[in-house]
Amino acid sequence: MADEFDVIVIGAGPAGENVVDRAVRGGLSAAIVEDRLAGGECAYWACVPSKALLRPVDLAGEVSRVPGLSLGPIDAAAVLARRDETVSHFDDSGQVRWIEGVPAEFFRGRGRIDGPKRVVVTGEDGGERVLTARQAVVLATGSTAVVPPVPGLAEADPWTSHEVTATDAIPERLAVLGGGVVACEMAQAMHGLGARQTTLLVRGGRLLGRMEPFAGDLLAESFAEAGIDVRTHTEVTRVERPEPGGKVTVHLAEGPPLEADELLVATGRRPATRDLGLDAVGLRDGEYVEVDDSMRATGVPEGWLYAVGDVNGRALLTHMGKYQARICGDVIAARARGDELSRMRDLADGYGAPQVVFTDPQICAVGRTEAAARQAGFRVRVVEYDLASVTGAYLMGDGYKGRANAVVDEDRKVLLGVTFAGPGTADLLHSASIAVTAEVPIDRLWHAVPSFPTVSEVWLRLLEAYGL
């Protein structure tokens, strides 16, 4: 006989864990299935280890700007050891205990949909176990790195976010394909930890192409000062690595080939939905699972399938996946009670997810960029301010460089988007998220007085630039 639960979740990353937690709080029984490590991508190969690698580089930048302080070379071995601690040495037993304490049942194995409300779990020994759900099955399998079809690239065994965050050694020469968040963060981390030659190969015209242009420009300037080579409008035509683990040769459409000891591919991600059994319920294998604002899959009319986090393609960010998961778990519990509560809807994705790029300078944004706002039909006005002119920023160190902008909806007089670029700006972002998602009128923001002398005084300067 099949094991039966109210809710079955496939994927025990942060999103899946939050679904289970909220469903159980709502009075339901739950099971969660994971074929790798409980805790998921974020805990072992993404957010947590990458920030552990970036933190000392960020601090070194801060120290270098303050007269009277000095810092020798970063001890890369100590940093890597600390990284190992942050990922629990790839031991998920503590996370499994947390899941069981929810309480929920944990199944180690590959989960696959095998019909309505039915999941088959293939264990490490090849044995199968059938689980059935009384209420819902939730997909929380995340995403995986894309390796473009460049001749020789896959055969060269390149790094992805998995390998670079888990490395035991810093390469002397690192080539990076991509100009997005992972590419920028890991290029700076590896360079700061000792890579002698770091080169970013970017197909587009600038770094962080989805953010405000000034943010990518400031980061490129910082990279140049640090000795990181950024090459925009660059196309890779072929990759060679004759010996496994040996040097990599990257051939370019223009200019001489580039040699490196390691090659990091950070050119995007795809949903981890291949071989998940989507075709058994009328969905396309390997594609994102489209959902409504309650996280219910729109392509399954019976209404028992949900998808949260990267797998639905709404916002490939851990905090947004967890947010969606909380909504999802509450929705499933409410529907099980016959209660449809209107507050249980994903609203934040519509406003624009908050995001921090943990480079030096930090890049922080929430809401729409100017270009996105105009494309959506808003009548906007953009105000900008030089962060270095704020007393709090000046006191953070010599040579401080930064910028802030706000995109204002001129018809409703509310903020549509805010971007900060500068050292130490990450903690400014939540105030911007509140202003954007709560649609606080800008004349009301005038009365939210920032403390002096802090970098947050930029809020006052932005409002003054607007004309208040």
mmCIF file of C-alpha atoms in Angstrom, residues 80-439:
data_model
loop_
_atom_site.group_PDB
_atom_site.id
_atom_site.type_symbol
_atom_site.label_atom_id
_atom_site.label_comp_id
_atom_site.label_asym_id
_atom_site.label_seq_id
_atom_site.Cartn_x
_atom_site.Cartn_y
_atom_site.Cartn_z
ATOM 1 C CA LEU A 80 37.798 28.023 2.528
ATOM 2 C CA ALA A 81 37.772 26.332 5.927
ATOM 3 C CA ARG A 82 35.168 28.808 7.136
ATOM 4 C CA ARG A 83 33.157 28.129 3.973
ATOM 5 C CA ASP A 84 33.228 24.418 4.826
ATOM 6 C CA GLU A 85 31.789 25.219 8.256
ATOM 7 C CA THR A 86 28.965 27.288 6.776
ATOM 8 C CA VAL A 87 27.868 24.336 4.603
ATOM 9 C CA SER A 88 28.183 21.893 7.529
ATOM 10 C CA HIS A 89 30.888 20.035 5.591
ATOM 11 C CA PHE A 90 28.118 18.894 3.225
ATOM 12 C CA ASP A 91 26.438 16.935 6.008
ATOM 13 C CA ASP A 92 22.663 17.455 6.028
ATOM 14 C CA SER A 93 21.861 15.408 9.125
ATOM 15 C CA GLY A 94 21.017 18.543 11.087
ATOM 16 C CA GLN A 95 18.645 19.692 8.381
ATOM 17 C CA VAL A 96 16.978 16.281 8.283
ATOM 18 C CA ARG A 97 16.466 16.469 12.056
ATOM 19 C CA TRP A 98 14.825 19.873 11.616
ATOM 20 C CA ILE A 99 12.423 18.471 9.006
ATOM 21 C CA GLU A 100 11.536 15.519 11.204
ATOM 22 C CA GLY A 101 10.969 17.906 14.095
ATOM 23 C CA VAL A 102 8.404 19.969 12.156
ATOM 24 C CA PRO A 103 7.166 17.156 12.136
ATOM 25 C CA ALA A 104 7.281 15.889 8.562
ATOM 26 C CA GLU A 105 8.536 12.666 7.030
ATOM 27 C CA PHE A 106 11.748 12.836 5.029
ATOM 28 C CA PHE A 107 12.344 10.523 2.066
ATOM 29 C CA ARG A 108 15.814 10.268 0.529
ATOM 30 C CA GLY A 109 15.519 9.584 -3.184
ATOM 31 C CA ARG A 110 14.418 10.844 -6.563
ATOM 32 C CA GLY A 111 10.776 11.930 -6.593
ATOM 33 C CA ARG A 112 8.707 11.607 -9.764
ATOM 34 C CA ILE A 113 5.040 12.348 -10.432
ATOM 35 C CA ASP A 114 3.271 9.196 -11.546
ATOM 36 C CA GLY A 115 -0.266 10.490 -11.947
ATOM 37 C CA PRO A 116 -2.676 12.714 -10.002
ATOM 38 C CA LYS A 117 -1.541 13.135 -6.385
ATOM 39 C CA ARG A 118 0.874 10.235 -6.773
ATOM 40 C CA VAL A 119 4.664 10.370 -6.323
ATOM 41 C CA VAL A 120 7.126 7.528 -6.821
ATOM 42 C CA VAL A 121 10.359 7.805 -4.862
ATOM 43 C CA THR A 122 13.367 5.910 -6.206
ATOM 44 C CA GLY A 123 15.841 5.371 -3.392
ATOM 45 C CA GLU A 124 19.616 5.206 -3.497
ATOM 46 C CA ASP A 125 19.385 1.400 -3.639
ATOM 47 C CA GLY A 126 17.100 1.524 -6.682
ATOM 48 C CA GLY A 127 14.034 0.486 -4.718
ATOM 49 C CA GLU A 128 10.771 2.341 -5.220
ATOM 50 C CA ARG A 129 8.194 3.642 -2.791
ATOM 51 C CA VAL A 130 4.817 5.100 -3.717
ATOM 52 C CA LEU A 131 3.442 8.148 -1.899
ATOM 53 C CA THR A 132 -0.047 9.554 -2.379
ATOM 54 C CA ALA A 133 -1.344 12.979 -1.392
ATOM 55 C CA ARG A 134 -4.801 13.685 -0.039
ATOM 56 C CA GLN A 135 -4.570 17.408 -0.804
ATOM 57 C CA ALA A 136 -1.575 18.493 -2.878
ATOM 58 C CA VAL A 137 1.782 17.733 -4.444
ATOM 59 C CA VAL A 138 4.249 20.628 -4.478
ATOM 60 C CA LEU A 139 7.244 20.927 -6.802
ATOM 61 C CA ALA A 140 10.220 22.709 -5.244
ATOM 62 C CA THR A 141 13.086 21.258 -7.255
ATOM 63 C CA GLY A 142 14.784 24.568 -8.054
ATOM 64 C CA SER A 143 16.997 25.170 -11.073
ATOM 65 C CA THR A 144 20.305 24.051 -12.543
ATOM 66 C CA ALA A 145 23.075 25.875 -14.370
ATOM 67 C CA VAL A 146 22.911 26.166 -18.142
ATOM 68 C CA VAL A 147 26.006 25.235 -20.158
ATOM 69 C CA PRO A 148 25.649 26.855 -23.613
ATOM 70 C CA PRO A 149 26.153 24.698 -26.723
ATOM 71 C CA VAL A 150 29.584 26.133 -27.499
ATOM 72 C CA PRO A 151 31.788 23.553 -29.253
ATOM 73 C CA GLY A 152 34.027 21.850 -26.714
ATOM 74 C CA LEU A 153 32.571 23.652 -23.711
ATOM 75 C CA ALA A 154 30.784 20.760 -22.040
ATOM 76 C CA GLU A 155 33.708 18.437 -22.803
ATOM 77 C CA ALA A 156 36.051 20.876 -21.036
ATOM 78 C CA ASP A 157 34.311 20.064 -17.745
ATOM 79 C CA PRO A 158 33.788 23.710 -16.777
ATOM 80 C CA TRP A 159 32.883 24.966 -13.345
ATOM 81 C CA THR A 160 29.325 26.062 -12.619
ATOM 82 C CA SER A 161 28.110 27.657 -9.391
ATOM 83 C CA HIS A 162 28.424 24.212 -7.760
ATOM 84 C CA GLU A 163 32.127 23.794 -8.393
ATOM 85 C CA VAL A 164 33.237 27.364 -7.787
ATOM 86 C CA THR A 165 31.538 27.658 -4.395
ATOM 87 C CA ALA A 166 32.826 24.229 -3.341
ATOM 88 C CA THR A 167 36.408 24.562 -4.612
ATOM 89 C CA ASP A 168 39.306 23.517 -2.396
ATOM 90 C CA ALA A 169 41.819 25.707 -4.252
ATOM 91 C CA ILE A 170 41.871 29.130 -5.877
ATOM 92 C CA PRO A 171 42.934 28.949 -9.537
ATOM 93 C CA GLU A 172 45.806 31.133 -10.723
ATOM 94 C CA ARG A 173 43.914 32.061 -13.895
ATOM 95 C CA LEU A 174 40.121 32.094 -14.043
ATOM 96 C CA ALA A 175 37.958 32.773 -17.087
ATOM 97 C CA VAL A 176 34.279 33.520 -16.481
ATOM 98 C CA LEU A 177 31.545 33.248 -19.097
ATOM 99 C CA GLY A 178 28.732 35.635 -18.211
ATOM 100 C CA GLY A 179 28.093 39.040 -16.718
ATOM 101 C CA GLY A 180 25.242 38.394 -14.320
ATOM 102 C CA VAL A 181 25.111 38.007 -10.559
ATOM 103 C CA VAL A 182 26.915 34.662 -10.222
ATOM 104 C CA ALA A 183 29.592 35.684 -12.719
ATOM 105 C CA CYS A 184 30.284 38.989 -10.971
ATOM 106 C CA GLU A 185 30.190 37.676 -7.405
ATOM 107 C CA MET A 186 32.389 34.677 -8.039
ATOM 108 C CA ALA A 187 34.857 36.590 -10.220
ATOM 109 C CA GLN A 188 35.391 39.026 -7.372
ATOM 110 C CA ALA A 189 35.556 36.280 -4.746
ATOM 111 C CA MET A 190 38.154 34.234 -6.624
ATOM 112 C CA HIS A 191 40.183 37.316 -7.534
ATOM 113 C CA GLY A 192 40.122 38.623 -3.970
ATOM 114 C CA LEU A 193 41.173 35.229 -2.632
ATOM 115 C CA GLY A 194 44.209 35.013 -4.862
ATOM 116 C CA ALA A 195 43.408 34.428 -8.525
ATOM 117 C CA ARG A 196 46.203 36.247 -10.337
ATOM 118 C CA GLN A 197 44.325 36.668 -13.602
ATOM 119 C CA THR A 198 40.525 36.921 -13.708
ATOM 120 C CA THR A 199 38.712 37.590 -16.972
ATOM 121 C CA LEU A 200 34.972 38.054 -17.535
ATOM 122 C CA LEU A 201 33.736 37.311 -21.053
ATOM 123 C CA VAL A 202 30.383 39.052 -21.492
ATOM 124 C CA ARG A 203 28.245 38.708 -24.613
ATOM 125 C CA GLY A 204 26.270 41.861 -23.832
ATOM 126 C CA GLY A 205 27.390 45.430 -23.504
ATOM 127 C CA ARG A 206 27.698 45.645 -19.731
ATOM 128 C CA LEU A 207 27.613 43.817 -16.423
ATOM 129 C CA LEU A 208 24.306 43.109 -14.651
ATOM 130 C CA GLY A 209 22.295 43.765 -17.771
ATOM 131 C CA ARG A 210 18.905 43.455 -16.050
ATOM 132 C CA MET A 211 19.629 46.219 -13.547
ATOM 133 C CA GLU A 212 19.978 49.970 -13.960
ATOM 134 C CA PRO A 213 22.905 50.756 -16.295
ATOM 135 C CA PHE A 214 24.790 52.842 -13.733
ATOM 136 C CA ALA A 215 25.016 49.831 -11.400
ATOM 137 C CA GLY A 216 26.874 47.684 -13.919
ATOM 138 C CA ASP A 217 29.063 50.632 -14.891
ATOM 139 C CA LEU A 218 30.130 51.278 -11.293
ATOM 140 C CA LEU A 219 30.898 47.604 -10.792
ATOM 141 C CA ALA A 220 32.932 47.442 -14.004
ATOM 142 C CA GLU A 221 34.942 50.447 -12.826
ATOM 143 C CA SER A 222 35.587 48.749 -9.488
ATOM 144 C CA PHE A 223 36.633 45.543 -11.249
ATOM 145 C CA ALA A 224 39.070 47.453 -13.453
ATOM 146 C CA GLU A 225 40.655 49.084 -10.397
ATOM 147 C CA ALA A 226 41.022 45.660 -8.774
ATOM 148 C CA GLY A 227 42.675 44.194 -11.878
ATOM 149 C CA ILE A 228 39.714 42.121 -13.087
ATOM 150 C CA ASP A 229 39.534 42.143 -16.879
ATOM 151 C CA VAL A 230 35.982 42.723 -18.165
ATOM 152 C CA ARG A 231 35.465 42.144 -21.884
ATOM 153 C CA THR A 232 32.022 43.087 -23.169
ATOM 154 C CA HIS A 233 30.558 42.263 -26.600
ATOM 155 C CA THR A 234 32.661 39.101 -26.535
ATOM 156 C CA GLU A 235 31.591 35.846 -28.150
ATOM 157 C CA VAL A 236 33.170 32.497 -27.322
ATOM 158 C CA THR A 237 33.392 30.272 -30.391
ATOM 159 C CA ARG A 238 35.198 27.199 -29.114
ATOM 160 C CA VAL A 239 36.756 25.748 -25.952
ATOM 161 C CA GLU A 240 39.610 23.249 -25.684
ATOM 162 C CA ARG A 241 40.900 21.250 -22.717
ATOM 163 C CA PRO A 242 43.044 18.379 -24.001
ATOM 164 C CA GLU A 243 43.930 17.060 -20.557
ATOM 165 C CA PRO A 244 41.341 16.624 -17.783
ATOM 166 C CA GLY A 245 42.151 19.192 -15.120
ATOM 167 C CA GLY A 246 44.689 20.854 -17.407
ATOM 168 C CA LYS A 247 44.688 24.326 -18.877
ATOM 169 C CA VAL A 248 41.642 25.598 -20.768
ATOM 170 C CA THR A 249 41.874 27.505 -24.031
ATOM 171 C CA VAL A 250 38.920 29.748 -24.852
ATOM 172 C CA HIS A 251 38.694 30.811 -28.500
ATOM 173 C CA LEU A 252 36.983 34.124 -29.214
ATOM 174 C CA ALA A 253 35.244 35.517 -32.288
ATOM 175 C CA GLU A 254 37.693 38.416 -32.201
ATOM 176 C CA GLY A 255 41.201 38.553 -30.797
ATOM 177 C CA PRO A 256 43.639 35.919 -29.581
ATOM 178 C CA PRO A 257 42.487 32.922 -27.525
ATOM 179 C CA LEU A 258 42.442 33.134 -23.743
ATOM 180 C CA GLU A 259 44.186 30.560 -21.565
ATOM 181 C CA ALA A 260 43.008 29.786 -18.038
ATOM 182 C CA ASP A 261 43.374 27.171 -15.338
ATOM 183 C CA GLU A 262 39.621 27.023 -14.721
ATOM 184 C CA LEU A 263 36.574 28.152 -16.645
ATOM 185 C CA LEU A 264 33.395 29.207 -14.819
ATOM 186 C CA VAL A 265 30.159 29.147 -16.801
ATOM 187 C CA ALA A 266 27.567 31.519 -15.352
ATOM 188 C CA THR A 267 25.244 32.184 -18.266
ATOM 189 C CA GLY A 268 21.871 31.422 -16.751
ATOM 190 C CA ARG A 269 19.778 28.640 -15.244
ATOM 191 C CA ARG A 270 17.003 26.299 -16.304
ATOM 192 C CA PRO A 271 14.235 24.704 -14.228
ATOM 193 C CA ALA A 272 15.081 21.346 -12.668
ATOM 194 C CA THR A 273 11.997 19.636 -14.079
ATOM 195 C CA ARG A 274 13.523 17.066 -16.414
ATOM 196 C CA ASP A 275 12.470 13.492 -15.684
ATOM 197 C CA LEU A 276 10.116 14.762 -12.998
ATOM 198 C CA GLY A 277 7.044 13.163 -14.552
ATOM 199 C CA LEU A 278 5.406 16.374 -15.730
ATOM 200 C CA ASP A 279 4.309 14.688 -18.937
ATOM 201 C CA ALA A 280 2.240 12.283 -16.838
ATOM 202 C CA VAL A 281 -0.059 15.180 -15.901
ATOM 203 C CA GLY A 282 -0.090 17.068 -19.191
ATOM 204 C CA LEU A 283 2.832 19.454 -18.606
ATOM 205 C CA ARG A 284 6.024 19.783 -20.629
ATOM 206 C CA ASP A 285 9.077 17.983 -19.316
ATOM 207 C CA GLY A 286 12.013 20.290 -18.584
ATOM 208 C CA GLU A 287 9.979 23.509 -18.675
ATOM 209 C CA TYR A 288 8.997 26.016 -15.991
ATOM 210 C CA VAL A 289 5.720 25.208 -14.276
ATOM 211 C CA GLU A 290 3.380 28.145 -14.733
ATOM 212 C CA VAL A 291 1.424 29.023 -11.594
ATOM 213 C CA ASP A 292 -1.226 31.458 -10.455
ATOM 214 C CA ASP A 293 -0.781 33.825 -7.510
ATOM 215 C CA SER A 294 -1.566 31.040 -5.055
ATOM 216 C CA MET A 295 1.261 28.926 -6.543
ATOM 217 C CA ARG A 296 -1.184 26.422 -8.050
ATOM 218 C CA ALA A 297 -0.121 25.048 -11.433
ATOM 219 C CA THR A 298 -2.406 26.533 -14.079
ATOM 220 C CA GLY A 299 -1.884 23.644 -16.496
ATOM 221 C CA VAL A 300 -3.392 21.010 -14.178
ATOM 222 C CA PRO A 301 -7.125 21.760 -13.973
ATOM 223 C CA GLU A 302 -7.781 19.430 -11.045
ATOM 224 C CA GLY A 303 -5.899 21.919 -8.854
ATOM 225 C CA TRP A 304 -3.777 19.521 -6.792
ATOM 226 C CA LEU A 305 -0.330 20.480 -8.171
ATOM 227 C CA TYR A 306 1.653 23.500 -6.952
ATOM 228 C CA ALA A 307 5.138 24.839 -7.734
ATOM 229 C CA VAL A 308 7.312 27.217 -5.707
ATOM 230 C CA GLY A 309 10.726 28.806 -6.099
ATOM 231 C CA ASP A 310 12.953 28.665 -9.157
ATOM 232 C CA VAL A 311 10.883 25.892 -10.706
ATOM 233 C CA ASN A 312 8.025 28.288 -11.541
ATOM 234 C CA GLY A 313 10.342 30.894 -13.097
ATOM 235 C CA ARG A 314 8.820 33.904 -11.333
ATOM 236 C CA ALA A 315 11.918 35.033 -9.449
ATOM 237 C CA LEU A 316 15.066 32.916 -9.163
ATOM 238 C CA LEU A 317 15.931 34.134 -5.672
ATOM 239 C CA THR A 318 15.946 32.138 -2.453
ATOM 240 C CA HIS A 319 14.042 34.701 -0.419
ATOM 241 C CA MET A 320 11.325 34.884 -3.058
ATOM 242 C CA GLY A 321 11.057 31.098 -3.175
ATOM 243 C CA LYS A 322 10.610 31.034 0.594
ATOM 244 C CA TYR A 323 7.994 33.783 0.357
ATOM 245 C CA GLN A 324 6.094 31.849 -2.300
ATOM 246 C CA ALA A 325 6.383 28.706 -0.187
ATOM 247 C CA ARG A 326 4.830 30.347 2.852
ATOM 248 C CA ILE A 327 1.912 31.431 0.701
ATOM 249 C CA CYS A 328 1.644 27.984 -0.858
ATOM 250 C CA GLY A 329 1.604 26.100 2.451
ATOM 251 C CA ASP A 330 -1.000 28.456 3.896
ATOM 252 C CA VAL A 331 -3.141 28.191 0.746
ATOM 253 C CA ILE A 332 -3.132 24.386 0.767
ATOM 254 C CA ALA A 333 -4.080 24.301 4.463
ATOM 255 C CA ALA A 334 -6.824 26.886 3.928
ATOM 256 C CA ARG A 335 -8.270 25.048 0.943
ATOM 257 C CA ALA A 336 -8.245 21.822 2.925
ATOM 258 C CA ARG A 337 -10.480 23.622 5.440
ATOM 259 C CA GLY A 338 -12.650 24.992 2.643
ATOM 260 C CA ASP A 339 -11.391 28.494 3.356
ATOM 261 C CA GLU A 340 -10.309 30.764 0.460
ATOM 262 C CA LEU A 341 -8.492 33.726 2.003
ATOM 263 C CA SER A 342 -7.729 36.588 -0.397
ATOM 264 C CA ARG A 343 -4.600 37.613 1.527
ATOM 265 C CA MET A 344 -2.908 34.382 0.503
ATOM 266 C CA ARG A 345 -1.602 35.604 -2.819
ATOM 267 C CA ASP A 346 1.826 36.343 -4.248
ATOM 268 C CA LEU A 347 1.922 40.126 -4.563
ATOM 269 C CA ALA A 348 5.653 40.782 -4.145
ATOM 270 C CA ASP A 349 6.697 39.326 -7.504
ATOM 271 C CA GLY A 350 4.406 41.786 -9.239
ATOM 272 C CA TYR A 351 6.098 44.749 -7.589
ATOM 273 C CA GLY A 352 9.600 43.495 -8.373
ATOM 274 C CA ALA A 353 11.702 41.220 -6.193
ATOM 275 C CA PRO A 354 14.413 42.746 -3.972
ATOM 276 C CA GLN A 355 17.942 41.613 -4.747
ATOM 277 C CA VAL A 356 21.455 42.259 -3.465
ATOM 278 C CA VAL A 357 24.603 41.573 -5.479
ATOM 279 C CA PHE A 358 27.284 41.101 -2.807
ATOM 280 C CA THR A 359 30.173 42.581 -4.724
ATOM 281 C CA ASP A 360 32.235 45.642 -3.839
ATOM 282 C CA PRO A 361 30.391 47.920 -4.467
ATOM 283 C CA GLN A 362 27.208 46.204 -3.414
ATOM 284 C CA ILE A 363 24.354 46.490 -5.901
ATOM 285 C CA CYS A 364 20.861 46.533 -4.400
ATOM 286 C CA ALA A 365 17.562 46.913 -6.188
ATOM 287 C CA VAL A 366 13.838 46.416 -5.747
ATOM 288 C CA GLY A 367 10.920 47.022 -8.079
ATOM 289 C CA ARG A 368 11.121 48.097 -11.694
ATOM 290 C CA THR A 369 14.020 49.695 -13.489
ATOM 291 C CA GLU A 370 13.311 52.845 -15.476
ATOM 292 C CA ALA A 371 13.276 50.852 -18.721
ATOM 293 C CA ALA A 372 10.895 48.215 -17.317
ATOM 294 C CA ALA A 373 8.559 50.861 -15.895
ATOM 295 C CA ARG A 374 8.353 52.704 -19.190
ATOM 296 C CA GLN A 375 7.815 49.459 -21.080
ATOM 297 C CA ALA A 376 4.923 48.667 -18.727
ATOM 298 C CA GLY A 377 3.309 51.978 -19.653
ATOM 299 C CA PHE A 378 3.943 54.008 -16.523
ATOM 300 C CA ARG A 379 4.559 57.747 -16.763
ATOM 301 C CA VAL A 380 7.757 58.000 -14.756
ATOM 302 C CA ARG A 381 10.338 60.419 -13.491
ATOM 303 C CA VAL A 382 13.754 59.242 -12.341
ATOM 304 C CA VAL A 383 15.807 60.991 -9.683
ATOM 305 C CA GLU A 384 19.429 60.153 -8.900
ATOM 306 C CA TYR A 385 21.933 61.130 -6.250
ATOM 307 C CA ASP A 386 25.669 60.672 -5.759
ATOM 308 C CA LEU A 387 26.031 58.539 -2.636
ATOM 309 C CA ALA A 388 29.539 59.863 -2.032
ATOM 310 C CA SER A 389 27.951 63.259 -1.266
ATOM 311 C CA VAL A 390 26.090 61.828 1.734
ATOM 312 C CA THR A 391 28.017 62.498 4.942
ATOM 313 C CA GLY A 392 27.492 58.960 6.233
ATOM 314 C CA ALA A 393 29.001 57.506 3.058
ATOM 315 C CA TYR A 394 31.934 59.917 3.133
ATOM 316 C CA LEU A 395 32.724 58.789 6.691
ATOM 317 C CA MET A 396 32.887 55.142 5.569
ATOM 318 C CA GLY A 397 36.225 55.793 3.905
ATOM 319 C CA ASP A 398 38.256 57.677 1.338
ATOM 320 C CA GLY A 399 37.383 57.227 -2.279
ATOM 321 C CA TYR A 400 33.828 56.070 -1.609
ATOM 322 C CA LYS A 401 31.899 55.730 -4.866
ATOM 323 C CA GLY A 402 28.201 55.066 -5.174
ATOM 324 C CA ARG A 403 24.932 56.124 -6.667
ATOM 325 C CA ALA A 404 21.225 55.846 -5.915
ATOM 326 C CA ASN A 405 18.169 56.284 -8.062
ATOM 327 C CA ALA A 406 14.420 56.146 -7.625
ATOM 328 C CA VAL A 407 11.804 55.554 -10.313
ATOM 329 C CA VAL A 408 8.636 57.501 -9.481
ATOM 330 C CA ASP A 409 5.152 56.857 -10.837
ATOM 331 C CA GLU A 410 4.186 60.445 -11.668
ATOM 332 C CA ASP A 411 0.465 59.703 -11.736
ATOM 333 C CA ARG A 412 0.220 58.090 -8.290
ATOM 334 C CA LYS A 413 3.326 59.701 -6.725
ATOM 335 C CA VAL A 414 4.679 56.383 -5.445
ATOM 336 C CA LEU A 415 7.961 54.601 -6.001
ATOM 337 C CA LEU A 416 8.099 51.931 -8.693
ATOM 338 C CA GLY A 417 11.741 51.014 -8.163
ATOM 339 C CA VAL A 418 14.862 51.915 -6.209
ATOM 340 C CA THR A 419 18.504 51.004 -6.875
ATOM 341 C CA PHE A 420 21.537 51.579 -4.665
ATOM 342 C CA ALA A 421 25.109 50.929 -5.784
ATOM 343 C CA GLY A 422 27.897 51.465 -3.297
ATOM 344 C CA PRO A 423 29.828 49.896 -0.413
ATOM 345 C CA GLY A 424 27.642 48.966 2.539
ATOM 346 C CA THR A 425 24.307 49.635 0.839
ATOM 347 C CA ALA A 426 22.723 46.194 1.323
ATOM 348 C CA ASP A 427 21.029 47.229 4.549
ATOM 349 C CA LEU A 428 19.301 50.100 2.773
ATOM 350 C CA LEU A 429 17.310 47.732 0.612
ATOM 351 C CA HIS A 430 14.571 46.670 2.997
ATOM 352 C CA SER A 431 13.410 50.240 3.539
ATOM 353 C CA ALA A 432 13.160 50.542 -0.242
ATOM 354 C CA SER A 433 11.234 47.258 -0.431
ATOM 355 C CA ILE A 434 8.718 48.551 2.093
ATOM 356 C CA ALA A 435 8.324 51.845 0.233
ATOM 357 C CA VAL A 436 7.810 50.100 -3.123
ATOM 358 C CA THR A 437 5.533 47.216 -2.078
ATOM 359 C CA ALA A 438 3.447 49.296 0.342
ATOM 360 C CA GLU A 439 3.207 52.057 -2.296
#
